[in-house]
PDB file of C-alpha atoms in Angstrom:
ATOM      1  CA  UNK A   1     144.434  38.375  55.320  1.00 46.00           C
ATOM      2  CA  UNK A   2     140.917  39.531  55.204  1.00 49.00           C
ATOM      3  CA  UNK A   3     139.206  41.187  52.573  1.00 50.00           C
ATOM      4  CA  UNK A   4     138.192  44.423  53.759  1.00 52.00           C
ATOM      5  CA  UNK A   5     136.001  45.163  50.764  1.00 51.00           C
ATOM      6  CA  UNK A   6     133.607  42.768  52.150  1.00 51.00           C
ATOM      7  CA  UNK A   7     132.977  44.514  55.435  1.00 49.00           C
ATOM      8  CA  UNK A   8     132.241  48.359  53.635  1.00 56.00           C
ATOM      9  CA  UNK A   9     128.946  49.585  54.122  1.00 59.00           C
ATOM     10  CA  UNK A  10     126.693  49.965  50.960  1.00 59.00           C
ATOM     11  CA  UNK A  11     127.409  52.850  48.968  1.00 58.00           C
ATOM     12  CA  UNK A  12     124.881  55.959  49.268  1.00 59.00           C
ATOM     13  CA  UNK A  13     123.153  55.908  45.508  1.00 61.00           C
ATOM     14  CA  UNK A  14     122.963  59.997  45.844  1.00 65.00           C
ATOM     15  CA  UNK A  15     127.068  59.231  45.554  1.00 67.00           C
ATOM     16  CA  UNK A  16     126.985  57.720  42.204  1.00 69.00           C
ATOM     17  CA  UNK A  17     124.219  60.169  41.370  1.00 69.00           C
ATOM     18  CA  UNK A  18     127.030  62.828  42.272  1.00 72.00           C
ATOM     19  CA  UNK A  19     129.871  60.990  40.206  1.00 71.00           C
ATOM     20  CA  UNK A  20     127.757  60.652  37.013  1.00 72.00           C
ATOM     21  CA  UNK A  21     126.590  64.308  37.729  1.00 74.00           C
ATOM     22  CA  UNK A  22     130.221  65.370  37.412  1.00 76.00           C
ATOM     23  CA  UNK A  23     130.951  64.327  34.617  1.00 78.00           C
ATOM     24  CA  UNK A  24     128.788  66.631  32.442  1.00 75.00           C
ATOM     25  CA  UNK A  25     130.860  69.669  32.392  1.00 83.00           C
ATOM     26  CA  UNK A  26     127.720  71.789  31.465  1.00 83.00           C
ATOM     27  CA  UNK A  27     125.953  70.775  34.504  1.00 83.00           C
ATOM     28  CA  UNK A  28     129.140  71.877  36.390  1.00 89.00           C
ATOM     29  CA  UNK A  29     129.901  75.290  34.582  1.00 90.00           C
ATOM     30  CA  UNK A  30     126.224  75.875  34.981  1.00 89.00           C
ATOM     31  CA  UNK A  31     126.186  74.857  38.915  1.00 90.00           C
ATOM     32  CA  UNK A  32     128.700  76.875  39.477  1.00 92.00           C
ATOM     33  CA  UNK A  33     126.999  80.308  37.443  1.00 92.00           C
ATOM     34  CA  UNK A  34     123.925  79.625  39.294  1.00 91.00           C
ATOM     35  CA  UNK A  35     125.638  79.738  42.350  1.00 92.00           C
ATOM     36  CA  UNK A  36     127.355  82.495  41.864  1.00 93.00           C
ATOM     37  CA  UNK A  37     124.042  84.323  40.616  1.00 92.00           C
ATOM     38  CA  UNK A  38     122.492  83.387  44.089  1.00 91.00           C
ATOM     39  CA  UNK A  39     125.292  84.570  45.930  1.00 93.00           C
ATOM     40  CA  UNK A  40     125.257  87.802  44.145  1.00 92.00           C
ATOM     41  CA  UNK A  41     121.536  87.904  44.482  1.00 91.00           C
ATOM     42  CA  UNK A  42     120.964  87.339  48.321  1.00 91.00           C
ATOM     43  CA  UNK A  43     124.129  88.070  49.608  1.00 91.00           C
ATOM     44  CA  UNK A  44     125.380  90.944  48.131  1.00 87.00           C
ATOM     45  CA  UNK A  45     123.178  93.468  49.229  1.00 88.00           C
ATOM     46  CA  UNK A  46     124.278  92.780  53.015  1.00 89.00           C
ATOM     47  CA  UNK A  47     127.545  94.388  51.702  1.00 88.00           C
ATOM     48  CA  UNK A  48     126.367  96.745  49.390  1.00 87.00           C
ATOM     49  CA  UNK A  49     126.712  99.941  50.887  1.00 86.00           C
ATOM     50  CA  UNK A  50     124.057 101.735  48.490  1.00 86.00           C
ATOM     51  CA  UNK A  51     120.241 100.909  48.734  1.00 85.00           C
ATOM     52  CA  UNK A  52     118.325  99.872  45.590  1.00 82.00           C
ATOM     53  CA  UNK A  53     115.888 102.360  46.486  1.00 82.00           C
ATOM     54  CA  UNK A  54     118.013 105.354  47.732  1.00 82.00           C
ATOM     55  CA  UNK A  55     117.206 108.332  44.976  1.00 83.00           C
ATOM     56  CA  UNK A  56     120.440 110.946  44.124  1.00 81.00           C
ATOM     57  CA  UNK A  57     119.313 113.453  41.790  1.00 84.00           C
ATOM     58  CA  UNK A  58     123.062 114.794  41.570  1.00 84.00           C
ATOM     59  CA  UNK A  59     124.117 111.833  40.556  1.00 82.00           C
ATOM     60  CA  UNK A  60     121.638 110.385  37.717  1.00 83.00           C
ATOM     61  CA  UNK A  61     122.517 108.708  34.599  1.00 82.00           C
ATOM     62  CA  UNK A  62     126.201 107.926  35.643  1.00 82.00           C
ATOM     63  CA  UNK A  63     128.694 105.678  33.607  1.00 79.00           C
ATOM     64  CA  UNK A  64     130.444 102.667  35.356  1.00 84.00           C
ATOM     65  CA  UNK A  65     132.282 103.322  37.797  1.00 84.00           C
ATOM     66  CA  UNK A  66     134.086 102.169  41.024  1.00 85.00           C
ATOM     67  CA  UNK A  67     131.386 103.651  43.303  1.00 81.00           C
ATOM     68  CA  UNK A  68     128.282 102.193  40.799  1.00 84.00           C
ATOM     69  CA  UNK A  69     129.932  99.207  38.756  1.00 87.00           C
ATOM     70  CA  UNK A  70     126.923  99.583  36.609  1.00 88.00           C
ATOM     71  CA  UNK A  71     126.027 102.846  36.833  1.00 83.00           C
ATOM     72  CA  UNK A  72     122.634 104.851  38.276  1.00 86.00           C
ATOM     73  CA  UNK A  73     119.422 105.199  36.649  1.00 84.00           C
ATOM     74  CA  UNK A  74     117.537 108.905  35.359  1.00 83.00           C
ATOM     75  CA  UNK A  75     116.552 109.169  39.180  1.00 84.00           C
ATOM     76  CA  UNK A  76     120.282 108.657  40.944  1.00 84.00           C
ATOM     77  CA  UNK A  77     119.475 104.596  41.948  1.00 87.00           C
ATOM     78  CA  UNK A  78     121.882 102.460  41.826  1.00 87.00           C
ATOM     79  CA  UNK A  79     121.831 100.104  39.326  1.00 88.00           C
ATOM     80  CA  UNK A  80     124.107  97.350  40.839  1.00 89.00           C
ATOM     81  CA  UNK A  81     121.560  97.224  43.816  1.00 89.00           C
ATOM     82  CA  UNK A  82     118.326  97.337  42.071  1.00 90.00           C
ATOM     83  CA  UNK A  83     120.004  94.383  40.007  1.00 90.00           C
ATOM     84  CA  UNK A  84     120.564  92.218  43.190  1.00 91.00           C
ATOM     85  CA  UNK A  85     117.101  93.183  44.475  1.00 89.00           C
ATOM     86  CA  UNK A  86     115.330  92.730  40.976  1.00 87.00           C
ATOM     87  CA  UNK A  87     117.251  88.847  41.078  1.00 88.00           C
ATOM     88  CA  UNK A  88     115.634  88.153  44.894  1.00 89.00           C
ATOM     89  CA  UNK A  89     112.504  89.088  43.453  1.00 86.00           C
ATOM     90  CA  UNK A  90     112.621  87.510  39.544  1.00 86.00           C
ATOM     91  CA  UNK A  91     114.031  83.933  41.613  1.00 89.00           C
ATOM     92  CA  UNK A  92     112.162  84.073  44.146  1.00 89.00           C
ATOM     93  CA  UNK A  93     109.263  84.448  41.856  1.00 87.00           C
ATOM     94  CA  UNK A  94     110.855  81.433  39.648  1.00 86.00           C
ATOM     95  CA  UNK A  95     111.034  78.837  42.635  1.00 88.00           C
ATOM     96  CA  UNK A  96     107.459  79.175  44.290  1.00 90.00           C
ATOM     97  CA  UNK A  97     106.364  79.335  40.740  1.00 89.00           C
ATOM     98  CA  UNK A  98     108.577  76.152  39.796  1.00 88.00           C
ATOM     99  CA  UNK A  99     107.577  74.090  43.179  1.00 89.00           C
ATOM    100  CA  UNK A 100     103.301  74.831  42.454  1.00 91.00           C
ATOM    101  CA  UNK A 101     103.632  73.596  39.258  1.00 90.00           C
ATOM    102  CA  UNK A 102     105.156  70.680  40.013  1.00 89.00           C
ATOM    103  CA  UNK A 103     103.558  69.860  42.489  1.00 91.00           C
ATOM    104  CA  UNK A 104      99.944  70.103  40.461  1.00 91.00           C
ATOM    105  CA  UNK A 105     101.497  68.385  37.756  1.00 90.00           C
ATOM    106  CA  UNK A 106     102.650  65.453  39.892  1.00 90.00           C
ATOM    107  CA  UNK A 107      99.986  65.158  41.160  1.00 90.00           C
ATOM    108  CA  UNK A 108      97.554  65.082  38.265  1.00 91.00           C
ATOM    109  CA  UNK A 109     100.036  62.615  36.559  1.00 90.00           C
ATOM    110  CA  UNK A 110     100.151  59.874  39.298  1.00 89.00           C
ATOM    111  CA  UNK A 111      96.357  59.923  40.049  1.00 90.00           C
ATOM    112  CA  UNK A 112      96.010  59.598  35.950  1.00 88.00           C
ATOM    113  CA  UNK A 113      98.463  57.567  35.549  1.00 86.00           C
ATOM    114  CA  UNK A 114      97.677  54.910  38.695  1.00 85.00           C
ATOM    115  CA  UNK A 115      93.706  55.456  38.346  1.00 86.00           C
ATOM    116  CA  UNK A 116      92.559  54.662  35.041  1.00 85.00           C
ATOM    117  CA  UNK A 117      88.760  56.060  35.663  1.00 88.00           C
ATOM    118  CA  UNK A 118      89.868  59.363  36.070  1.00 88.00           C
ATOM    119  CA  UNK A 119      92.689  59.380  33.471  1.00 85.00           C
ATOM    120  CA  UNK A 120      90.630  60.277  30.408  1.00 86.00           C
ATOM    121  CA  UNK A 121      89.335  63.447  32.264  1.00 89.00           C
ATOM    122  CA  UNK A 122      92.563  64.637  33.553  1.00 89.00           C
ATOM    123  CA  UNK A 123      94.188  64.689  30.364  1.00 89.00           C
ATOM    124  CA  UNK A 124      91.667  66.238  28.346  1.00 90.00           C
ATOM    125  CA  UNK A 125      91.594  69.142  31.283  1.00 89.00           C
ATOM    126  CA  UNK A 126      95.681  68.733  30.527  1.00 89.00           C
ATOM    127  CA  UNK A 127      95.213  69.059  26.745  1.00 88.00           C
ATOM    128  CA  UNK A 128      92.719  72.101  27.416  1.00 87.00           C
ATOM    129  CA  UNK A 129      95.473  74.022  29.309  1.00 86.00           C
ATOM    130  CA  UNK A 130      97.390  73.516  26.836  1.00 84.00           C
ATOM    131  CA  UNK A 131      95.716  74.641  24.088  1.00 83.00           C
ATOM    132  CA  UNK A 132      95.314  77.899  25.734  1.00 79.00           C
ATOM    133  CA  UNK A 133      97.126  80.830  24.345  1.00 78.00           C
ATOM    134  CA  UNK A 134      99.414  81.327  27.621  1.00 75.00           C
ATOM    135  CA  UNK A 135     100.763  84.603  27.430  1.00 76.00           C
ATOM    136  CA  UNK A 136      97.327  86.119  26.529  1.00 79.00           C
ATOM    137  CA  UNK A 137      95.391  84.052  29.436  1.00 79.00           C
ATOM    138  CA  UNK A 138      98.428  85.813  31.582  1.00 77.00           C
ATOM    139  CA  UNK A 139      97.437  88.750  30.813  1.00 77.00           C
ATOM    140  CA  UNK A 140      93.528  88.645  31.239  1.00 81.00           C
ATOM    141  CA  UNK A 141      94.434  87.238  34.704  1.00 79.00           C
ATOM    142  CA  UNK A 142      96.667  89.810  35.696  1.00 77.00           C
ATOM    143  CA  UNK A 143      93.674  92.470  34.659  1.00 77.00           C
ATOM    144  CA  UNK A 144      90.810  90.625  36.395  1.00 80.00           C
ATOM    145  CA  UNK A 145      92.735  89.961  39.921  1.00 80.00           C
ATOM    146  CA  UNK A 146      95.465  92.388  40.134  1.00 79.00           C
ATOM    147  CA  UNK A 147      93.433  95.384  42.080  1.00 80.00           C
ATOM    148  CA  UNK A 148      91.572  92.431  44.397  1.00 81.00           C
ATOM    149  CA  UNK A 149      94.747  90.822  45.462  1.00 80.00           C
ATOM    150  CA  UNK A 150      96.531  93.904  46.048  1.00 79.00           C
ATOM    151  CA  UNK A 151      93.636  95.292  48.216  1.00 82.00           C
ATOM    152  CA  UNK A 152      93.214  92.459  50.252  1.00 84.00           C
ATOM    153  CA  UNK A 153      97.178  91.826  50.536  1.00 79.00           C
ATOM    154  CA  UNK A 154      99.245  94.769  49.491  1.00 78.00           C
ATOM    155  CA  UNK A 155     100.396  95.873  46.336  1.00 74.00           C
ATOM    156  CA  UNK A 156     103.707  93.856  46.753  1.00 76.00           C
ATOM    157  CA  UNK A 157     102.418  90.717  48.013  1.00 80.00           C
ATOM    158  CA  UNK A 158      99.161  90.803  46.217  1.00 81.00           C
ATOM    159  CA  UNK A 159     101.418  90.517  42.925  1.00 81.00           C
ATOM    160  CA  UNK A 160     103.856  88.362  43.886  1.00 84.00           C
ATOM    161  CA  UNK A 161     100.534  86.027  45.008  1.00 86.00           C
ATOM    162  CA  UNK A 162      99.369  86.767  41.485  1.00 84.00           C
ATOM    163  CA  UNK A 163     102.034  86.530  39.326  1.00 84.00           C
ATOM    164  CA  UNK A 164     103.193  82.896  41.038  1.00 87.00           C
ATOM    165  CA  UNK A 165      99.560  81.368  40.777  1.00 86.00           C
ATOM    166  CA  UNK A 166      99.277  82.513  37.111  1.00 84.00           C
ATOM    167  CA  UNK A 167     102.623  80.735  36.140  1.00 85.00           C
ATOM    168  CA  UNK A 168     101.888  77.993  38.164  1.00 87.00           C
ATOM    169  CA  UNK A 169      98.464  77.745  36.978  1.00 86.00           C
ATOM    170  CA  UNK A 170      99.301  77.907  33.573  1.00 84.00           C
ATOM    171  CA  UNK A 171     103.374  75.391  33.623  1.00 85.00           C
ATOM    172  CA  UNK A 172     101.466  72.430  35.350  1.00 87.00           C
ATOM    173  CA  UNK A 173     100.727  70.432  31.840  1.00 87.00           C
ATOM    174  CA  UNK A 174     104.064  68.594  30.618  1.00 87.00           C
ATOM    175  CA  UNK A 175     105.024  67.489  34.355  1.00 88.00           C
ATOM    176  CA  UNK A 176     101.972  65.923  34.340  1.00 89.00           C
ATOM    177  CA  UNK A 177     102.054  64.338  30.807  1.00 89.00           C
ATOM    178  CA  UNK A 178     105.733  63.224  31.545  1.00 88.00           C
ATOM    179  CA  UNK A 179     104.744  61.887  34.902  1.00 89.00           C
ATOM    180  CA  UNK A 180     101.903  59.634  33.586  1.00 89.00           C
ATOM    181  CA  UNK A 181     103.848  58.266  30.915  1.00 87.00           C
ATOM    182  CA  UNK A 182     105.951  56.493  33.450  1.00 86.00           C
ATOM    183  CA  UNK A 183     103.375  55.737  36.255  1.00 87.00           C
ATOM    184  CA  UNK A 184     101.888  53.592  33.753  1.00 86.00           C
ATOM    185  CA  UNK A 185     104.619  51.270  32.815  1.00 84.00           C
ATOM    186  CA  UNK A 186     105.590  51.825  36.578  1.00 82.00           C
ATOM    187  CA  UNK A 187     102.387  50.090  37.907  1.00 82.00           C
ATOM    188  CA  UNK A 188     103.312  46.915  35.772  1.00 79.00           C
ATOM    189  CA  UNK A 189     106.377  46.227  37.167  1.00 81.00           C
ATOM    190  CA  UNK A 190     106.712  42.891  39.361  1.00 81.00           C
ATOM    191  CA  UNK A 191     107.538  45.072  42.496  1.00 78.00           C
ATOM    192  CA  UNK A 192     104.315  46.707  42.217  1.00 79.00           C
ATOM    193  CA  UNK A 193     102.410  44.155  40.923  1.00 82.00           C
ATOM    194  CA  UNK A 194     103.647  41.942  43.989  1.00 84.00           C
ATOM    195  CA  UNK A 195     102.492  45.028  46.401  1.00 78.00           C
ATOM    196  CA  UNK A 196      99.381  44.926  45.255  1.00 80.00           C
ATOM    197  CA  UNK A 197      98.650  41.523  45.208  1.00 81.00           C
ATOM    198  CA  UNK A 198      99.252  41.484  49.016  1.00 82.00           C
ATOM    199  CA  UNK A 199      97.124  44.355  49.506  1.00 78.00           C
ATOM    200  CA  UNK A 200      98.759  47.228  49.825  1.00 77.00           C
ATOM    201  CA  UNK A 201      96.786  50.231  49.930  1.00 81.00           C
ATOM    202  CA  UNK A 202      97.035  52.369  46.590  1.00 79.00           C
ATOM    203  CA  UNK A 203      98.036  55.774  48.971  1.00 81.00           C
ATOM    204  CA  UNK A 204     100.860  53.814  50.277  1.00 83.00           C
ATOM    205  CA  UNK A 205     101.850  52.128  47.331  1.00 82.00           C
ATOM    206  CA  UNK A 206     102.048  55.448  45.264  1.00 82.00           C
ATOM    207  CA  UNK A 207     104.119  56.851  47.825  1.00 82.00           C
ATOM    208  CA  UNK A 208     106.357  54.000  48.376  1.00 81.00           C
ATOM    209  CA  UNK A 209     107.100  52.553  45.245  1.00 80.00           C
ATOM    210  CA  UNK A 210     105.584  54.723  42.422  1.00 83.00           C
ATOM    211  CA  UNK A 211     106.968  58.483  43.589  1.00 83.00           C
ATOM    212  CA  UNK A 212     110.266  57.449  44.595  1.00 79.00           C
ATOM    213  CA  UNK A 213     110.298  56.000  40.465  1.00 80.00           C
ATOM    214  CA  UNK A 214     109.489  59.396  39.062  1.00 82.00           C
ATOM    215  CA  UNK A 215     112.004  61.540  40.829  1.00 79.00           C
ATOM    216  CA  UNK A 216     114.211  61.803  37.757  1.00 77.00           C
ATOM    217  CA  UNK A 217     111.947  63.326  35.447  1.00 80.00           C
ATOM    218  CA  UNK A 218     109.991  65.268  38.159  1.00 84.00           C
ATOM    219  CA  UNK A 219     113.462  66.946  38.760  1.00 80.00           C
ATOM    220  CA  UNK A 220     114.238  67.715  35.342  1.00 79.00           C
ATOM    221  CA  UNK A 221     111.091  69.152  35.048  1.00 81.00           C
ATOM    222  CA  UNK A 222     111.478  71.873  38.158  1.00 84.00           C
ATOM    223  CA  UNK A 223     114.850  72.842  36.931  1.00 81.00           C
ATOM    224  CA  UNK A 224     113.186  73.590  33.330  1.00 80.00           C
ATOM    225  CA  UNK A 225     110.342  75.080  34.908  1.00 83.00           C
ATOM    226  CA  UNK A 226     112.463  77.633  37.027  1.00 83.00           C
ATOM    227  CA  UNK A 227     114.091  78.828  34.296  1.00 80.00           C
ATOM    228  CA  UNK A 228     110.132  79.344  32.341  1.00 82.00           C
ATOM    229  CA  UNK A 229     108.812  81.081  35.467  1.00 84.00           C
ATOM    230  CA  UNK A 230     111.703  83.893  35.314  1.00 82.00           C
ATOM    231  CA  UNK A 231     111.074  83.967  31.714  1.00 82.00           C
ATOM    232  CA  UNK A 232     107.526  83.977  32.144  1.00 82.00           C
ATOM    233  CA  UNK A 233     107.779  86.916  34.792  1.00 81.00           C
ATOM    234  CA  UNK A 234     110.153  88.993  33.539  1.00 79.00           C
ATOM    235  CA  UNK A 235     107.524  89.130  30.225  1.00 80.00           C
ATOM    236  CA  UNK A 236     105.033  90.302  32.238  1.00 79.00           C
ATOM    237  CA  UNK A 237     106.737  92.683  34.339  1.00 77.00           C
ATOM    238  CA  UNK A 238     108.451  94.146  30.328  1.00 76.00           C
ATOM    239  CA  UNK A 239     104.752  94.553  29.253  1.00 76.00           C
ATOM    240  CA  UNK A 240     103.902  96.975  32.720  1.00 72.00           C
ATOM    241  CA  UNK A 241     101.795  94.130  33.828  1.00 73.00           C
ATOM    242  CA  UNK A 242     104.033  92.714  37.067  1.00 72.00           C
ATOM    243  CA  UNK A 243     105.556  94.006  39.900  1.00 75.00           C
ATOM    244  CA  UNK A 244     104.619  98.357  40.048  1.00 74.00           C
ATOM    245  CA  UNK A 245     107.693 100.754  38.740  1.00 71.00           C
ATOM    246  CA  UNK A 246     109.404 101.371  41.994  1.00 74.00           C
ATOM    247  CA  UNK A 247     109.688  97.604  43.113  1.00 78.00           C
ATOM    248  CA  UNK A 248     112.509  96.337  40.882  1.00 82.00           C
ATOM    249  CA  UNK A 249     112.926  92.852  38.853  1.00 83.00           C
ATOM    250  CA  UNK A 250     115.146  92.169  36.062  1.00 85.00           C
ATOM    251  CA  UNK A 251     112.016  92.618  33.856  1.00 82.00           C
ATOM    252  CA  UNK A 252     111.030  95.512  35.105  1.00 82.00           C
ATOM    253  CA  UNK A 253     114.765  96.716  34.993  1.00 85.00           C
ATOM    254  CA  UNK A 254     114.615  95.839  31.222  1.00 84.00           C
ATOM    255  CA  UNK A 255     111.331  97.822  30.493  1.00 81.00           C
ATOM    256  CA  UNK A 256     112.759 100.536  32.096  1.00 81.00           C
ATOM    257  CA  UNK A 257     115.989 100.623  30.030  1.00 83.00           C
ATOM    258  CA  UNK A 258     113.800 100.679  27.362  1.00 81.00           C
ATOM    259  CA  UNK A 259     113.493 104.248  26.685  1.00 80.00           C
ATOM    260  CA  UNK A 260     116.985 104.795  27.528  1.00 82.00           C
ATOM    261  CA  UNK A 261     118.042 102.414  25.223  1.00 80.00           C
ATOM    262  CA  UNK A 262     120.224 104.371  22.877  1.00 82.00           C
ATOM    263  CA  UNK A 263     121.729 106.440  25.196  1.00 83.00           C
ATOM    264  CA  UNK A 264     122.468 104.014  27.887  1.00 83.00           C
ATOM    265  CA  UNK A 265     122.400 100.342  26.486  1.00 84.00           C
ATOM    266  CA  UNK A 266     123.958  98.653  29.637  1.00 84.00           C
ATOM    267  CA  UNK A 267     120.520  99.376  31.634  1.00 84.00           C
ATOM    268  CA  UNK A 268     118.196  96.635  29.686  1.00 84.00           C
ATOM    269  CA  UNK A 269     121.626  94.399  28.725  1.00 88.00           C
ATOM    270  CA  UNK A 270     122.768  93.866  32.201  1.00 89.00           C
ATOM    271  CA  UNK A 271     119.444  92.455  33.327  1.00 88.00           C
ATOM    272  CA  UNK A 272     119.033  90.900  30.021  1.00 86.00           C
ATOM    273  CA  UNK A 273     121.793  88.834  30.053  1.00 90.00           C
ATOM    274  CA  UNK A 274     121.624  87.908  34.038  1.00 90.00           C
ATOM    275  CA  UNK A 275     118.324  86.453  32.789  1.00 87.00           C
ATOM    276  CA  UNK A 276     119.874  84.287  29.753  1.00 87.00           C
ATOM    277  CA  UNK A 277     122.792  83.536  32.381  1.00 91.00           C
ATOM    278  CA  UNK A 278     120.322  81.545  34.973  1.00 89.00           C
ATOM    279  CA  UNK A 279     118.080  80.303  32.174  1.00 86.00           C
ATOM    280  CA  UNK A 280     121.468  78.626  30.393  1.00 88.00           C
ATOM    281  CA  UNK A 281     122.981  77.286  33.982  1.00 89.00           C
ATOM    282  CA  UNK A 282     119.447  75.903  35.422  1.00 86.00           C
ATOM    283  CA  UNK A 283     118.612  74.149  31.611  1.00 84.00           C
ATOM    284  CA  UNK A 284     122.499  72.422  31.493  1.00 86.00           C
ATOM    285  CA  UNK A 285     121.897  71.406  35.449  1.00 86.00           C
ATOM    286  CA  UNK A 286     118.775  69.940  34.440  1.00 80.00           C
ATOM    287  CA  UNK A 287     120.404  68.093  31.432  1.00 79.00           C
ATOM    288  CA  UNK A 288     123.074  67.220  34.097  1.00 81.00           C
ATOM    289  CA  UNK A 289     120.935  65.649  36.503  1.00 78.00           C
ATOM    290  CA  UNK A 290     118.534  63.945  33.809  1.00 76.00           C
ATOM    291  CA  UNK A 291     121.422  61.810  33.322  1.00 74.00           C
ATOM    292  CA  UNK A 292     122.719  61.565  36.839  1.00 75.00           C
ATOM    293  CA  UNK A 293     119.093  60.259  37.553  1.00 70.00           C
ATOM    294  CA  UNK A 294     118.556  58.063  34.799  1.00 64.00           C
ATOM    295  CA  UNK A 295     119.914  54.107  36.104  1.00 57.00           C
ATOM    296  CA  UNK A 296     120.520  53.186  32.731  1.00 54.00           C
ATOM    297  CA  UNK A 297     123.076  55.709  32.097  1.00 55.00           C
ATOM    298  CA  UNK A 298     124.675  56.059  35.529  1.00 51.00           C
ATOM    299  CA  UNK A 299     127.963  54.174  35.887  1.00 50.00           C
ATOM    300  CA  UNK A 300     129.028  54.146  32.081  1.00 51.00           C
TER     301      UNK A 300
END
């Protein structure tokens, strides 16, 4: 008999990056949350019979119920819509926020990292971000460009323009830190070395051999950097400096349960703790697939 074994095509690595990946309950429970989150977020208002803008005087300030699971607002809204709108908006916000930074921050860190006259003067301009005061540069951005972006793009896509090039501007500096770190012992591996010496082009070789190399921690970093953009914007929208009053987000949701606080606690909970809910899930996927992604831990 023949040994079948032999004849098996190789193995997909994303495979054992999936079997190592299950193993970290956390990851899982987390997947699964964030999932469910997105579901609720993008899906459920095609079934939602209520509109998150749709205004019922007669029936303000209403308990839970069957019709409203969490209740209406002082002007008849629904809350359970305006909380699946405010998530399209606060995640939607978090990934275009998530995939500028880390893209900047890639990119700064390989061309520091591989090119070793401009590396002193990237990461001093990386040190200078971040010694800034974030939330207070935020802030004086929001107040210098809000009424020019919103003029030239409209009020709700002016913002969102805003808001996402402020967090991006401001999250690029520890991808780019991390991703240095290991371009530099990449370029001194053998495989490199050996590329080089047979003169391959450093555009090629960077995309070749040196990105592929930092996909782990370049992933790790865009899960944790989702889950600081929704922070990031939901603080913003709190302090009346995001999205305007009649355009929901879950931090605009909480400011406006603000007031109502002791009467009505469930209005700045709810979006309170659907914020800490995909902040928890995307940080334990990220811890998941740091060590799905890392070779020296796979396969134990």
């Amino acid at each position: 008999m023949t040994d079948t074994t032999a004849f098996r095509p190789p193995r997909n690595q994303w495979w054992d990056v999936w079997d190592q990946f299950k193993t970290h309950r956390g990851a899982l429970v987390g997947s699964v949350v964030f999932i469910a989150i997105l579901l609720f977020c993008f899906v459920g208002p095609m079934l939602w019979p209520y509109d998150a803008t749709y205004i019922d005087i007669r029936s303000r300030n209403q308990g839970f119920s069957l019709a409203h699971p969490f209740g209406t607002d002082q002007l008849g809204r629904d809350i359970f819509a305006r909380m699946m709108i405010g998530g399209q908006v606060s995640l939607a916000v978090g990934v275009v926020a998530m995939v500028l930074s880390v893209f900047i921050g890639t990119a700064i860190g390989v061309i520091a990292g591989y090119f070793r006259r401009v590396d002193g003067a990237l990461m001093r301009l990386t040190d200078l971000f971040l010694a800034l005061p974030l939330l207070p540069l935020l802030l004086v951005m929001s107040m210098l460009y809000r009424q020019k972006l919103t003029s030239w793009f409209g009020v709700e896509a002016g913002m969102f323009l805003l808001i996402v090039s402020a967090i991006a501007i401001t999250s690029w500096m520890r991808t780019a830190r991390v991703v240095r770190g290991d371009v530099l012992a990449l370029k001194e591996r053998e495989y490199v070395l050996a590329a080089r010496s047979i003169g391959t082009p450093a555009r090629r070789l960077i995309i070749r051999h040196i990105l592929p190399n930092v996909l782990s921690p370049v992933m790790v970093s865009a899960t944790l950097m989702l889950a600081t953009a929704i922070i990031t914007e939901s603080a913003l929208s709190f302090l009346g400096l995001g999205f305007p009053p009649d355009f929901p987000t879950w931090g605009r949701l909480v400011a406006d349960g603000v007031d109502y606080l002791q009467q009505y606690p469930s209005r700045s909970m709810l979006p309170g703790v659907f914020i800490s809910l995909v902040v928890l899930s995307v940080n334990y996927i990220g811890d998941g697939l740091r060590d799905a992604l890392d070779p020296r831990i796979r396969g134990r």
